[in-house]
Coordinates of C-alpha atoms and ligand atoms in Angstrom, one line a residue:
M614 CA -10.1 27.5 -18.1
S615 CA -12.2 24.7 -16.8
Q616 CA -15.4 26.4 -18.1
L617 CA -14.1 26.8 -21.6
F618 CA -15.7 23.5 -22.9
H619 CA -18.8 21.4 -22.5
G620 CA -18.6 18.0 -20.9
G621 CA -17.1 15.3 -23.2
D622 CA -15.1 17.8 -25.3
L623 CA -12.0 15.7 -25.4
H624 CA -10.4 17.5 -28.3
T625 CA -10.4 20.8 -26.5
A626 CA -9.3 19.1 -23.2
S627 CA -6.4 17.5 -25.1
N628 CA -5.3 20.9 -26.5
V629 CA -5.5 22.5 -23.1
F630 CA -3.8 19.7 -21.1
G631 CA -1.5 18.3 -23.8
R632 CA -2.8 14.7 -23.6
P633 CA -3.7 12.5 -26.5
V634 CA -7.5 12.3 -27.1
D635 CA -7.6 8.6 -26.6
D636 CA -5.8 8.7 -23.3
W637 CA -8.5 10.3 -21.2
L638 CA -10.7 8.7 -18.6
D639 CA -13.7 10.9 -19.5
L640 CA -16.0 11.4 -16.4
S641 CA -17.2 14.8 -17.6
T642 CA -20.6 13.6 -18.9
G643 CA -23.6 11.6 -17.7
I644 CA -23.6 9.4 -20.8
N645 CA -23.8 5.7 -20.0
Q646 CA -20.3 4.0 -20.4
H647 CA -22.1 0.8 -21.4
S648 CA -23.6 1.8 -24.7
Y649 CA -26.3 -0.2 -26.4
P650 CA -24.5 -2.6 -28.8
A651 CA -25.3 -1.2 -32.2
P652 CA -26.5 -3.7 -34.8
A653 CA -25.0 -4.0 -38.2
I654 CA -26.4 -1.3 -40.6
A655 CA -28.0 -2.6 -43.8
P656 CA -26.2 -1.2 -46.9
E657 CA -29.3 0.6 -48.3
V658 CA -29.7 2.5 -45.0
W659 CA -26.5 4.5 -45.9
Q660 CA -27.8 5.2 -49.4
R661 CA -31.5 6.2 -49.0
L662 CA -32.9 9.5 -47.8
P663 CA -33.8 9.0 -44.1
Y664 CA -37.6 9.4 -44.2
L665 CA -38.8 8.5 -40.7
Q666 CA -39.3 4.8 -40.5
P667 CA -42.7 3.7 -39.1
A668 CA -40.7 1.0 -37.2
L669 CA -38.9 3.9 -35.3
M670 CA -42.1 5.5 -34.3
D671 CA -43.6 2.1 -33.2
A672 CA -40.4 1.5 -31.2
A673 CA -40.8 5.0 -29.6
A674 CA -44.5 4.3 -28.8
S675 CA -43.6 1.0 -27.1
Y676 CA -40.6 2.5 -25.1
Y677 CA -42.1 5.9 -24.2
N678 CA -45.8 5.1 -24.1
Q679 CA -48.4 6.1 -26.7
H680 CA -48.3 9.9 -27.0
P681 CA -48.0 12.0 -30.1
C682 CA -44.3 12.7 -30.7
L683 CA -41.6 14.1 -32.9
A684 CA -38.1 12.6 -33.5
S685 CA -35.2 15.0 -33.8
S686 CA -31.4 14.9 -34.0
G687 CA -31.0 14.9 -30.2
S688 CA -33.2 17.0 -27.8
Q689 CA -30.7 19.9 -28.2
P690 CA -32.2 21.4 -31.5
V691 CA -35.7 21.3 -29.9
I692 CA -34.3 23.0 -26.8
E693 CA -33.1 25.8 -29.1
I694 CA -36.3 26.5 -31.0
L695 CA -39.0 25.6 -28.5
P696 CA -38.9 28.9 -26.6
S697 CA -39.8 31.0 -29.6
I698 CA -42.5 28.5 -30.6
L699 CA -44.1 28.4 -27.2
R700 CA -43.9 32.1 -26.8
A701 CA -45.7 32.6 -30.1
L702 CA -48.5 30.1 -29.0
G703 CA -48.8 31.2 -25.4
S704 CA -48.0 33.7 -22.7
A705 CA -45.6 36.6 -23.1
K706 CA -44.9 36.6 -19.3
A707 CA -41.6 35.4 -17.8
A708 CA -40.4 31.9 -18.4
W709 CA -39.2 30.3 -15.1
L710 CA -36.1 28.1 -15.1
A711 CA -33.8 26.5 -12.6
D712 CA -30.9 28.8 -11.7
V713 CA -28.6 25.7 -11.9
G714 CA -29.3 23.2 -14.7
Y715 CA -28.5 22.3 -18.3
Q716 CA -27.8 25.9 -19.4
E717 CA -29.0 25.5 -23.0
H718 CA -32.6 26.0 -21.8
R719 CA -31.7 29.3 -20.3
H720 CA -29.8 30.3 -23.4
G721 CA -32.8 29.5 -25.6
W722 CA -35.4 31.3 -23.4
N723 CA -33.2 34.3 -22.9
Q724 CA -33.2 35.0 -26.7
C725 CA -37.0 35.6 -26.8
G726 CA -38.3 37.3 -23.7
P727 CA -38.0 37.7 -19.9
I728 CA -36.8 34.9 -17.7
K729 CA -36.8 34.3 -13.9
T730 CA -35.1 31.6 -11.9
Y731 CA -36.0 29.3 -9.1
N732 CA -33.7 27.3 -6.9
G733 CA -32.1 24.5 -8.9
L734 CA -30.5 22.8 -5.9
C735 CA -33.4 22.3 -3.5
V736 CA -36.8 20.9 -4.4
Q737 CA -38.5 22.4 -1.3
Q738 CA -37.3 25.9 -2.0
A739 CA -38.0 25.7 -5.7
T740 CA -41.6 24.5 -4.9
Q741 CA -42.2 27.4 -2.6
Q742 CA -40.8 29.9 -5.1
I743 CA -42.8 28.5 -8.0
D744 CA -46.0 28.2 -5.9
S745 CA -45.8 31.8 -4.8
A746 CA -45.0 33.0 -8.4
M747 CA -48.0 31.0 -9.6
A748 CA -50.2 32.5 -7.0
N749 CA -49.2 36.0 -8.1
D750 CA -49.8 35.0 -11.8
E751 CA -46.1 35.7 -12.6
V752 CA -45.3 32.5 -14.4
G753 CA -45.6 32.6 -18.2
H754 CA -43.9 29.2 -18.9
L755 CA -42.2 26.8 -16.5
V756 CA -39.2 24.7 -17.5
I757 CA -38.2 21.8 -15.3
I758 CA -35.2 19.5 -15.8
N759 CA -36.4 16.3 -14.2
P760 CA -34.1 14.9 -12.8
N761 CA -31.9 18.0 -12.9
N762 CA -28.5 17.7 -14.5
P763 CA -26.3 18.4 -12.5
T764 CA -28.2 18.9 -9.2
G765 CA -30.2 15.7 -9.3
T766 CA -33.4 17.3 -8.0
L767 CA -36.6 15.5 -9.0
F768 CA -40.3 16.7 -8.8
S769 CA -43.2 14.3 -8.5
V770 CA -45.5 13.8 -11.5
E771 CA -48.4 15.0 -9.3
Q772 CA -46.6 18.3 -8.6
L773 CA -45.8 18.8 -12.3
L774 CA -49.4 18.1 -13.4
F775 CA -50.6 20.5 -10.7
W776 CA -48.4 23.3 -12.0
A777 CA -49.4 22.6 -15.6
Q778 CA -53.0 23.0 -14.6
Q779 CA -52.2 26.4 -12.9
L780 CA -50.4 27.9 -15.9
N781 CA -52.5 30.6 -17.5
N782 CA -52.0 30.3 -21.3
G783 CA -48.5 29.0 -20.7
F784 CA -46.5 25.8 -21.2
L785 CA -44.8 23.4 -18.8
V786 CA -41.6 22.0 -20.5
V787 CA -40.1 19.0 -18.7
D788 CA -36.7 17.8 -19.8
E789 CA -36.5 14.1 -18.9
A790 CA -33.1 13.4 -20.5
F791 CA -31.9 11.5 -17.4
I792 CA -35.2 9.8 -16.3
D793 CA -34.7 6.5 -18.0
T794 CA -33.4 4.7 -14.9
H795 CA -36.8 5.5 -13.2
P796 CA -39.5 5.3 -15.9
T797 CA -42.4 5.5 -13.5
A798 CA -41.2 9.0 -12.5
S799 CA -41.8 10.1 -16.1
L800 CA -44.7 12.3 -17.0
L801 CA -45.1 10.0 -20.0
S802 CA -46.7 7.5 -17.5
Q803 CA -49.6 9.9 -17.4
T804 CA -52.3 11.4 -19.7
L805 CA -50.7 14.6 -20.9
P806 CA -52.5 18.0 -20.8
D807 CA -52.2 20.0 -24.0
N808 CA -49.8 22.6 -22.4
V809 CA -47.1 20.1 -21.5
V810 CA -44.0 19.4 -23.6
I811 CA -41.7 16.6 -22.7
L812 CA -38.2 16.1 -24.0
R813 CA -36.4 12.8 -24.0
S814 CA -32.9 11.9 -25.1
V815 CA -31.6 8.6 -26.5
G816 CA -28.1 9.7 -25.7
K817 CA -27.8 9.2 -21.9
F818 CA -29.2 5.9 -20.7
F819 CA -28.6 4.1 -24.0
G820 CA -25.1 5.6 -24.2
L821 CA -25.8 6.7 -27.7
A822 CA -25.1 10.4 -27.7
G823 CA -23.2 10.1 -31.0
I824 CA -26.2 9.0 -33.0
R825 CA -28.0 12.3 -32.1
L826 CA -31.6 11.3 -31.3
G827 CA -34.3 12.7 -29.1
F828 CA -38.1 12.7 -28.9
T829 CA -40.5 15.5 -28.1
F830 CA -44.0 14.7 -26.7
A831 CA -46.5 17.5 -27.0
S832 CA -49.9 18.4 -28.4
P833 CA -50.3 18.1 -32.2
R834 CA -50.3 21.9 -32.4
V835 CA -46.9 22.3 -30.8
L836 CA -45.5 19.3 -32.7
A837 CA -46.7 20.7 -36.0
A838 CA -44.9 24.0 -35.3
L839 CA -41.7 22.2 -34.3
Q840 CA -41.9 20.0 -37.4
Q841 CA -41.9 23.1 -39.6
H842 CA -38.7 24.3 -38.1
I843 CA -37.0 21.0 -38.0
G844 CA -37.7 20.1 -41.6
P845 CA -37.4 16.7 -43.3
W846 CA -34.7 14.0 -42.8
S847 CA -33.8 15.3 -39.4
V848 CA -32.8 11.9 -38.0
N849 CA -30.2 10.1 -40.1
G850 CA -30.9 6.5 -41.3
P851 CA -28.2 4.7 -39.3
A852 CA -29.4 6.4 -36.1
Q853 CA -32.9 5.2 -36.9
S854 CA -31.7 1.6 -37.3
V855 CA -29.8 1.6 -34.1
A856 CA -32.6 3.3 -32.2
I857 CA -35.2 0.8 -33.4
A858 CA -33.1 -2.0 -32.0
A859 CA -32.4 -0.2 -28.7
L860 CA -35.9 1.0 -28.0
N861 CA -37.4 -2.4 -28.7
D862 CA -34.8 -4.3 -26.6
Q863 CA -36.6 -4.6 -23.3
V864 CA -34.2 -7.3 -21.9
W865 CA -31.2 -5.0 -22.4
Q866 CA -33.1 -2.0 -20.9
Q867 CA -34.1 -3.9 -17.8
Q868 CA -30.7 -5.4 -17.2
M869 CA -29.0 -2.0 -17.7
R870 CA -31.4 -0.3 -15.4
Q871 CA -30.7 -2.9 -12.7
Q872 CA -26.9 -2.8 -13.3
L873 CA -26.8 1.0 -13.0
I874 CA -29.0 1.1 -9.9
H875 CA -26.9 -1.8 -8.4
Q876 CA -23.6 -0.1 -9.1
A877 CA -24.6 3.4 -8.0
S878 CA -23.2 3.0 -4.5
T879 CA -19.9 1.6 -5.7
Q880 CA -19.5 4.5 -8.1
L881 CA -20.2 6.9 -5.2
Q882 CA -17.8 5.1 -2.8
L883 CA -14.9 5.6 -5.2
W884 CA -15.0 9.4 -4.5
H885 CA -17.0 9.9 -1.3
Q886 CA -14.5 9.7 1.6
P887 CA -11.5 11.4 -0.1
L888 CA -13.7 14.3 -1.1
L889 CA -15.4 14.6 2.3
Q890 CA -11.9 14.8 3.8
L891 CA -11.2 17.8 1.6
G892 CA -14.3 19.6 2.8
A893 CA -16.7 18.8 -0.1
S894 CA -20.2 17.4 0.5
L895 CA -22.4 15.2 -1.6
A896 CA -24.9 17.3 -3.5
A897 CA -26.4 15.0 -6.1
Q898 CA -26.6 11.3 -6.7
H899 CA -27.9 9.8 -9.9
E900 CA -27.2 6.4 -11.5
L901 CA -25.3 8.1 -14.3
F902 CA -23.5 10.8 -12.3
R903 CA -22.9 12.2 -8.8
C904 CA -21.9 15.8 -7.8
F905 CA -20.0 17.2 -4.8
A906 CA -20.4 20.8 -3.6
M907 CA -17.3 22.7 -2.6
T908 CA -15.6 26.1 -2.9
P909 CA -14.9 27.2 -6.5
N910 CA -11.2 27.3 -5.6
L911 CA -11.2 23.6 -4.5
A912 CA -13.4 22.6 -7.6
H913 CA -10.9 24.1 -10.0
K914 CA -7.9 22.7 -8.2
L915 CA -9.4 19.2 -8.3
H916 CA -10.5 19.6 -11.9
Q917 CA -7.0 20.7 -12.8
S918 CA -5.1 18.0 -10.9
A919 CA -7.4 15.3 -12.2
A920 CA -6.9 16.5 -15.8
E921 CA -3.1 16.3 -15.3
Q922 CA -3.6 12.6 -14.5
G923 CA -5.8 12.1 -17.5
I924 CA -9.2 12.2 -15.7
L925 CA -11.7 14.7 -17.1
L926 CA -14.3 16.0 -14.6
R927 CA -17.0 18.7 -15.0
P928 CA -16.9 21.7 -12.6
V929 CA -20.1 23.8 -12.5
D930 CA -19.8 27.2 -10.8
I931 CA -22.9 28.1 -8.8
N932 CA -21.9 31.4 -7.2
S933 CA -18.7 33.1 -5.8
G934 CA -18.7 30.7 -2.8
K935 CA -19.9 27.4 -4.3
S936 CA -19.2 25.1 -7.2
L937 CA -20.3 21.6 -8.0
L938 CA -17.9 18.9 -9.3
R939 CA -19.6 16.2 -11.4
F940 CA -18.3 12.7 -11.7
G941 CA -19.7 10.4 -14.4
N942 CA -19.6 6.6 -14.2
I943 CA -16.5 4.6 -14.5
D944 CA -16.5 1.3 -16.4
L945 CA -16.0 -0.9 -13.3
S946 CA -14.8 -3.8 -15.4
Q947 CA -11.7 -1.8 -16.4
A948 CA -9.2 -2.2 -13.5
K949 CA -6.9 0.4 -15.0
F950 CA -9.5 3.1 -14.7
Q951 CA -10.0 2.5 -11.0
Q952 CA -6.3 2.4 -10.6
R953 CA -5.9 5.8 -12.3
C954 CA -8.6 7.2 -10.0
R955 CA -7.0 5.8 -6.8
T956 CA -3.6 7.2 -7.8
W957 CA -5.1 10.6 -8.3
L958 CA -7.1 10.4 -5.0
R959 CA -3.9 9.4 -3.1
S960 CA -2.1 12.5 -4.5
L961 CA -4.8 14.8 -3.1
H962 CA -3.4 15.0 0.5
T963 CA -1.3 17.9 -0.8
L964 CA -4.5 19.9 -1.3
R965 CA -5.6 19.6 2.4
Ligands
LIG1341 C1 -30.6 17.8 -19.1 C2 -30.2 17.7 -20.6 N1 -31.1 17.8 -21.5 C3 -30.8 17.7 -22.8 C4 -29.5 17.5 -23.2 C5 -29.2 17.4 -24.7 O1 -29.1 16.0 -25.1 P1 -29.2 15.5 -26.5 O2 -29.2 16.6 -27.5 O3 -28.0 14.6 -26.7 O4 -30.5 14.7 -26.6 C6 -28.5 17.4 -22.3 C7 -27.1 17.1 -22.7 O5 -26.2 17.0 -21.9 C8 -28.8 17.5 -20.9 O6 -27.9 17.4 -19.9

């Protein structure tokens, strides 16, 4: 039952658990609780066709660095069409993906050729597996979610550039949806080789998943192919207006980065001890989410009992013996949310 819906799907959760949509404490996503405050939208923005505003691309260049890029309605539509485009332009050999990670990549690559997986939970093991596959010329394309959602693993820019160089007629795709809290870890801080594609999402750090906006950074050849599939007016006008303000607002970005980094240990402490006592262990820590590893049985019991108290979590099954349970951030300024969590945690002794 817990795997029926994606994170943040409050309508389905409400149907399943019989709770009004507006009565959830939704911790099932990694979307920032403190959204960028959207500016008022000028009346003509609602009326006009949303040709890409130069101001949006200028704002993207200043926030992401000066690389050729394409705006789309979230990174999701690009994740769906990129595999067939890159296969047509490059290698027919297997695409390598993390065995645990945002599953839409796997879904997309699965539609159009062979895939193989590397360890999504451990950077060292993944590095060994990818290195050895590279040495045997078995890697057609390499997909890295950096940092990984939900496992939190992060590869260095040096490592990624080294792999990009080793690929033989293949592409390195790096999904940086969750990298905004550590911009220097982004490949966008580097000169990009032609065979690298980087995906960024405005939804997570800015807390603006609802406007649907993402950017793809790649060579002009790849961007042209993507543009053909995406078509005109792919980013609506209000989304462009909000994003121009958000991407240009360096003061908000800096304060939010510091706030999220500063609050990360408090967010973790809320859950850490009670979950350790139940036999879970900390598996991932990011400023926008944290994950605990446990048996699938425990993960599903916790997910169920939290939902019964109006707290929506995200279980991710890894294998028959292991699941992750992901906890997004709580708005710490809302005492009632912390209270709800404490009440739930106190009730857990019955699970021991
Ligand atoms: C790692 C990762 N990449 C990309 C996406 C898609 O994000 P969006 O389409 O909102 O940009 C998600 C959504 O959860 C994600 O977790």
